[in-house]
XYZ file of C-alpha atoms in Angstrom:
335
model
C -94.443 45.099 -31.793
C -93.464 46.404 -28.916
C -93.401 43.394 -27.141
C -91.186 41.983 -29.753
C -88.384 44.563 -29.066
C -88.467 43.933 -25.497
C -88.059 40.233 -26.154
C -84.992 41.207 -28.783
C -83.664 43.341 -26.545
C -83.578 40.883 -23.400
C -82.279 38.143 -25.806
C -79.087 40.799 -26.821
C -78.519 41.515 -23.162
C -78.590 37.508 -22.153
C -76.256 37.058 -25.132
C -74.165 39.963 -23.996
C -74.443 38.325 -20.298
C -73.205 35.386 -21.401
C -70.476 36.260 -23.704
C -69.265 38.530 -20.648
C -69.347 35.552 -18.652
C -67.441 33.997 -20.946
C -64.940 36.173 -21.098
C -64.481 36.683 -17.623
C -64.512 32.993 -16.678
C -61.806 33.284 -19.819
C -59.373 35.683 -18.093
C -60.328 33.738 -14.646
C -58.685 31.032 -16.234
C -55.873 32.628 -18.263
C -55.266 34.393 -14.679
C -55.175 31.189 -13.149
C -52.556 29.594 -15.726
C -50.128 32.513 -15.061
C -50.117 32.165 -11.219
C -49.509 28.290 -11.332
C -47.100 29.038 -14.107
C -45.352 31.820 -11.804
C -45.761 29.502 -9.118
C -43.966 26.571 -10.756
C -41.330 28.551 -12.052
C -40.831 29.563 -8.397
C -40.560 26.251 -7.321
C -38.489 25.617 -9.850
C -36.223 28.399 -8.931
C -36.225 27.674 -5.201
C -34.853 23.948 -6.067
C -32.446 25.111 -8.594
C -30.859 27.245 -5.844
C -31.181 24.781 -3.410
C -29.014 22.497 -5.339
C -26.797 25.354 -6.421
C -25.813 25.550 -2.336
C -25.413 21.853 -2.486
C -28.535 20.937 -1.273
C -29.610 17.217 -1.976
C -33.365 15.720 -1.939
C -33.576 11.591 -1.002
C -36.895 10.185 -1.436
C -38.934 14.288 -1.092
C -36.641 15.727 1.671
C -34.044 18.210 1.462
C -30.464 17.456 2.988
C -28.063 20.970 3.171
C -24.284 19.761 3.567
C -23.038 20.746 6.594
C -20.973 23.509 6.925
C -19.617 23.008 10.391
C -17.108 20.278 9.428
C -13.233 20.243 8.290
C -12.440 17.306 6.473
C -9.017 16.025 6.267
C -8.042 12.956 3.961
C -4.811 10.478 5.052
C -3.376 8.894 1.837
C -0.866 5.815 2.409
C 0.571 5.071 -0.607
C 1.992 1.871 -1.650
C 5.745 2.881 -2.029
C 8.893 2.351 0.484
C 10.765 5.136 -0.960
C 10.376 8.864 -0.839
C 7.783 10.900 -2.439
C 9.365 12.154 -5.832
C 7.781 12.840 -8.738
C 7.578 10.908 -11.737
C 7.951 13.315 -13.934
C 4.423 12.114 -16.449
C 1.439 12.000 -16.349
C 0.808 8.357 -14.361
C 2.825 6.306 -11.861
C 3.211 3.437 -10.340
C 1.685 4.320 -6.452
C -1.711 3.026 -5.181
C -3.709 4.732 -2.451
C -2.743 1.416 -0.221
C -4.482 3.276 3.056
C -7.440 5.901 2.547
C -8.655 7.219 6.032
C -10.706 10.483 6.222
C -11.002 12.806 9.235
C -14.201 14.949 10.010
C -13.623 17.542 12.414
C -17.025 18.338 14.053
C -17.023 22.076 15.234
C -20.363 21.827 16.784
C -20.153 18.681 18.710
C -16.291 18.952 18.992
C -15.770 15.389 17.838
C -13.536 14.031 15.635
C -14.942 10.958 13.223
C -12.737 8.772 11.378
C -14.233 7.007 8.152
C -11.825 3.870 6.916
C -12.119 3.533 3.274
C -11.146 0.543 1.604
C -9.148 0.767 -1.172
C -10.668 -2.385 -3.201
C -13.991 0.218 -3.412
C -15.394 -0.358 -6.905
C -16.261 3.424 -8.157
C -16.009 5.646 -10.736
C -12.262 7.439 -10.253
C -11.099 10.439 -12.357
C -8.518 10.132 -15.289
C -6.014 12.112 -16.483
C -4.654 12.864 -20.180
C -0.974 12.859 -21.062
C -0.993 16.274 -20.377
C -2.673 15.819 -16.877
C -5.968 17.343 -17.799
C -9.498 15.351 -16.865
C -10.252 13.007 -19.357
C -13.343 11.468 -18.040
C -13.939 8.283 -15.610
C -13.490 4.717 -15.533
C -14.779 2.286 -12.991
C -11.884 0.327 -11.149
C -10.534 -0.193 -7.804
C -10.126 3.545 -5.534
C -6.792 2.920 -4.982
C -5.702 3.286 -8.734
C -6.833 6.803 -8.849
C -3.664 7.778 -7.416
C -1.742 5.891 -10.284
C -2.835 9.128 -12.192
C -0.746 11.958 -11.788
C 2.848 12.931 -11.237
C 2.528 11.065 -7.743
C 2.596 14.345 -5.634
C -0.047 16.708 -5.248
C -1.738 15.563 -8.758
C -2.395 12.378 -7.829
C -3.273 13.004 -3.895
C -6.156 15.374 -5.530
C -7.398 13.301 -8.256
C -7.590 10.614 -4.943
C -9.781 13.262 -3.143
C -11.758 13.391 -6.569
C -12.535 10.297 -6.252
C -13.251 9.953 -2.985
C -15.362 13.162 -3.288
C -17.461 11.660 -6.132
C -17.753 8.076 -4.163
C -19.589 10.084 -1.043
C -21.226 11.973 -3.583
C -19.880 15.125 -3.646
C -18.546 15.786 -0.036
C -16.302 18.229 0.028
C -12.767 17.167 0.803
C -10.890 19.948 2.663
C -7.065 18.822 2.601
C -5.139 15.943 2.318
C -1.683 14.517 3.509
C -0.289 11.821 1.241
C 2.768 9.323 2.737
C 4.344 6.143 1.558
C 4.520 3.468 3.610
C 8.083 4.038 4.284
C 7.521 6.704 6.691
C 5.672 4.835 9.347
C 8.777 3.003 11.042
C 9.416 6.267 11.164
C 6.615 7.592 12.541
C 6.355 4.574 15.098
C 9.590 4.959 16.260
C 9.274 8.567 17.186
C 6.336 7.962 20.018
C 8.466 5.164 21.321
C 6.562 2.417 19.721
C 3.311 1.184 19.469
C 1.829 -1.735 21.770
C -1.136 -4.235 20.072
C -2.622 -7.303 20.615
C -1.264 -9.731 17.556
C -4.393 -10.613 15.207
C -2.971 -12.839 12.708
C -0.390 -15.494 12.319
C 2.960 -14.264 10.728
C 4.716 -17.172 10.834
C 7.242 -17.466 8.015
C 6.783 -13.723 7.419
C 7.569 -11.806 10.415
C 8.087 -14.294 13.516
C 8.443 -11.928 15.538
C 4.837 -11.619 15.402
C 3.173 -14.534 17.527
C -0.984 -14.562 16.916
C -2.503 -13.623 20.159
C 0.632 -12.189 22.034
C 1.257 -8.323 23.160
C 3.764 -6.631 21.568
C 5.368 -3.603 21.422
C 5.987 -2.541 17.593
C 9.118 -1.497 16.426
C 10.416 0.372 12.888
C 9.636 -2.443 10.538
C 7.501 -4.770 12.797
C 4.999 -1.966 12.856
C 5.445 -1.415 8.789
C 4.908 -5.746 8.633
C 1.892 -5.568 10.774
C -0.156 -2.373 8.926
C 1.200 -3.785 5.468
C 0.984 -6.809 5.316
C -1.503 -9.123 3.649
C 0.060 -11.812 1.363
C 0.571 -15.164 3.079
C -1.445 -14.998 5.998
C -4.596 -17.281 6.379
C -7.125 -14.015 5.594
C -5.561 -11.689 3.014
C -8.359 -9.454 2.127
C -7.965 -6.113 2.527
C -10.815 -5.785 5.265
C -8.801 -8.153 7.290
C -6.029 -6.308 7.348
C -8.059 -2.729 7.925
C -8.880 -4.103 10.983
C -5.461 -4.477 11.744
C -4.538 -0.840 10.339
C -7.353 0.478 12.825
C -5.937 -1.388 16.040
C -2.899 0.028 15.678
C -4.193 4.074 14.246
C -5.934 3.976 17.680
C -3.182 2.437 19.679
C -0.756 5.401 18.567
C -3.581 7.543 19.074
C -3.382 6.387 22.799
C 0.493 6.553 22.459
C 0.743 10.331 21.364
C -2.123 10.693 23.626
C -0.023 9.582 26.964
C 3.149 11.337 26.123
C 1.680 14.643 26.119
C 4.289 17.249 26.211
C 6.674 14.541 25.883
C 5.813 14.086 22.308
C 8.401 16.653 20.711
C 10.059 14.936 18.172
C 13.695 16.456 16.762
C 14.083 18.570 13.939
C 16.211 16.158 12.134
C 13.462 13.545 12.826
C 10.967 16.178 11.099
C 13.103 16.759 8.504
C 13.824 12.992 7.307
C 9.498 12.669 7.988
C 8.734 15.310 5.718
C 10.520 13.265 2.609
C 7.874 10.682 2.901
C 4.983 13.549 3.169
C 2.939 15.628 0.362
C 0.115 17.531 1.452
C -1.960 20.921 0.482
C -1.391 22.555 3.958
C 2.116 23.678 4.602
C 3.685 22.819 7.831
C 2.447 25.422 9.649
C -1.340 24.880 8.759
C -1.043 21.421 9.583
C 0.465 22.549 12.550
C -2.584 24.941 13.039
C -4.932 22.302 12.734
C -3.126 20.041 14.971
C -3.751 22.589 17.464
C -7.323 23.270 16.557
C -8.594 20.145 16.973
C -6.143 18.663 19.309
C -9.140 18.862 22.528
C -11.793 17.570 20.195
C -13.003 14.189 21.521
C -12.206 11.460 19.280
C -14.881 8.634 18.343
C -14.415 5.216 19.942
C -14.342 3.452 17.220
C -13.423 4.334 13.130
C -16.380 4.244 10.764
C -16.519 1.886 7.605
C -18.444 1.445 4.020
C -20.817 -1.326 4.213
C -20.210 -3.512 1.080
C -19.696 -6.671 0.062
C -16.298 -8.488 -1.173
C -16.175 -10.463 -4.413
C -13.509 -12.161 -6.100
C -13.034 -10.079 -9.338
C -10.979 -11.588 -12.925
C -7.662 -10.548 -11.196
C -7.984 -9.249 -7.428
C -10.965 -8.649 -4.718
C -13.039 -6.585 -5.888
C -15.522 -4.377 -2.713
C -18.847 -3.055 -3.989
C -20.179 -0.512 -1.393
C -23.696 -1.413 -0.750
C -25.148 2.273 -1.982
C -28.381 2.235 0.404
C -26.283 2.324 3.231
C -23.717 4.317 1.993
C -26.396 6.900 1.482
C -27.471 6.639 5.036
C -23.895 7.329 6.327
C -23.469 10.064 3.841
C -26.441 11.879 5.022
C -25.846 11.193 8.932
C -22.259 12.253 8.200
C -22.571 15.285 6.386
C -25.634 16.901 5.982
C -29.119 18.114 7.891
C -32.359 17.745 6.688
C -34.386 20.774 5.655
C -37.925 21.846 5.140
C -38.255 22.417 1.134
C-alpha cells in the first residue's frame, strides 16, 4: 500500500515535471517568436527609414545619395524667339539640348552629363489646369511641351529628368532658346572648332575638316543643326554640341577678367533666359564653383538608337544607366 502511493506520487510529480517542461519549453518558444518578431519589425523599421533618407538597395547593398553635390540642369529649347509665355497649359517648345552640371564639393570637380533628348522615358503630364496628371512614355524632350513654357515647363523637364536617373535630385535649372546663343557666342569673341560634318548647301561657310572661328549664326548652324547632313541623329550632332560647350569653356576660360560683358548685352541675354535662381544666385554660383576643376570630357547615357513610327527613338540601356547613377550620385553603405 504504501508502496503504491510512492509509485502514485512519483508518477504525479513526473507528470507535473513534464507538463512544467512543457510549459516552459512553451514560453521558450512564445519568447522566441516575440524577439524575431521585434527583431523583424526592427529591420523593417531600419529599411523603411533608410529609404525615407533616400537610401536605395541594388542587388543587397545600400546606396545613400550624396549630399555633397549641387546639381544644375541647362535646358535649350527649340525656339528662336524669346521666352514668353503661352499663356495654357502646353506649348509648342522641346527640350532641344538637356545638359546637367554636378558640382562636386568634396573632390571640387565639376561633371557634365549630356542627355539626349530622343531618351525614351516616362515624362510628367500636366492637366488643363497645369496640375500632374500622371505619365506617358515618349521622347524627354516633349516634357517641356507641358507647361506655360517658362518655369512650368523647365520643372516638369527636371521631373523628368529626375524620374529618368531615378530620383536624383535636381537643384536648379536655366532654360534658353536657341536664339540666345549667337548671342552668347558673340560676347566671348567667338568660338574656334574643328568642322565635323559637311554643310554644304546649308551653311557653306562650314567646310568638313577646316578650323573655324564661329560667329552669331554660324555657331547657332553648327550646335543646331541636323537635317540634311549625311548623319542626322541626334547623337551625331551631341557630339558636335560638346566640341563646341568645351571650346567656349576654353574661350571664357582664356579671357579671364576680360570676360565682362555690357549691361545692355545682359539685358538683351536675359530675354532668352528662365531659370529658378535669380541673377544674383546664379551669379553666386558662378563664383562658387568658378575654381572647381572641370572633367575632360562630358558624360553620356549608354543606349541604343532605333528608328521609331515617326522619329529616332534612344532607349537608355538601364544596367548601365544604373551603374552611372550610383557612381554619380550616391555611396554605398553597410545595412
Amino acid at each position: 500500500m504504501k508502496k503504491s502511493r510512492l509509485r502514485k506520487a512519483a508518477v504525479l510529480i513526473l507528470l507535473f515535471a513534464c507538463f512544467l517542461g512543457a510549459f516552459s519549453a512553451i514560453g521558450l518558444w512564445e519568447n522566441h517568436q516575440r524577439e524575431q518578431a521585434v527583431a523583424s519589425q526592427a529591420q523593417i523599421d531600419d529599411a523603411a527609414r533608410r529609404r525615407r533618407e533616400g537610401w536605395i538597395e541594388v542587388d543587397g547593398q545600400w546606396y545613400a545619395p550624396r549630399t555633397d553635390l549641387e546639381t544644375l540642369l541647362v535646358i535649350g529649347v527649340d525656339k528662336m524667339e524669346p521666352l514668353v509665355s503661352s499663356g495654357s497649359y502646353n506649348n509648342d517648345g522641346q527640350a532641344d539640348f538637356l545638359l546637367l552640371t554636378i558640382f562636386d564639393k568634396t573632390a571640387k570637380t565639376t561633371t557634365i552629363l549630356h542627355i539626349n533628348r530622343d531618351t525614351m522615358t516616362d515624362i510628367p503630364i500636366l492637366g488643363v489646369t497645369g496640375e500632374p496628371a500622371g505619365t506617358i512614355f515618349a521622347q524627354l524632350a516633349l516634357a517641356h511641351t507641358y507647361g506655360d513654357g517658362l518655369e512650368d515647363s523647365c520643372e516638369n523637364t527636371a521631373d523628368a529628368v529626375s524620374m529618368l536617373l531615378g530620383g536624383v535630385k535636381i537643384d536648379h535649372y536655366v532654360g534658353m532658346t536657341m536664339g540666345a546663343v549667337p548671342l552668347l557666342n558673340d560676347m566671348v569673341g567667338g568660338v574656334t572648332v574643328t568642322v565635323l560634318d559637311d554643310f554644304s548647301g546649308i551653311d557653306d561657310s562650314l567646310v568638313e575638316g577646316e578650323t573655324v572661328t564661329l560667329q552669331g549664326e554660324q555657331a547657332l548652324h553648327y550646335v543646331r543643326i541636323r537635317r540634311g547632313l549625311e548623319d542626322s541623329t541626334n547623337l551625331n550632332r551631341m557630339e558636335r554640341q560638346q566640341q563646341y560647350l568645351n571650346a567656349l569653356t576654353g574661350q571664357i576660360e582664356s579671357l579671364g577678367d576680360g570676360f565682362s560683358p555690357s549691361f545692355s548685352e545682359l539685358d538683351q541675354l536675359s530675354q532668352y533666359i528662365v531659370s529658378d535662381c535669380s541673377v544674383q544666385q546664379l551669379n553666386d554660383l558662378t563664383r562658387r564653383y568658378a575654381g572647381y576643376e572641370m572633367a575632360e570630357e562630358m558624360l553620356d547615357i549608354k543606349g541604343e538608337a532605333r528608328q521609331g513610327t515617326e522619329f529616332v527613338e534612344y532607349y537608355p540601356d538601364e544596367e548601365a544607366l544604373q551603374e552611372q547613377v550610383l557612381s554619380l550620385f550616391y555611396v554605398p553603405k553597410e545595412a
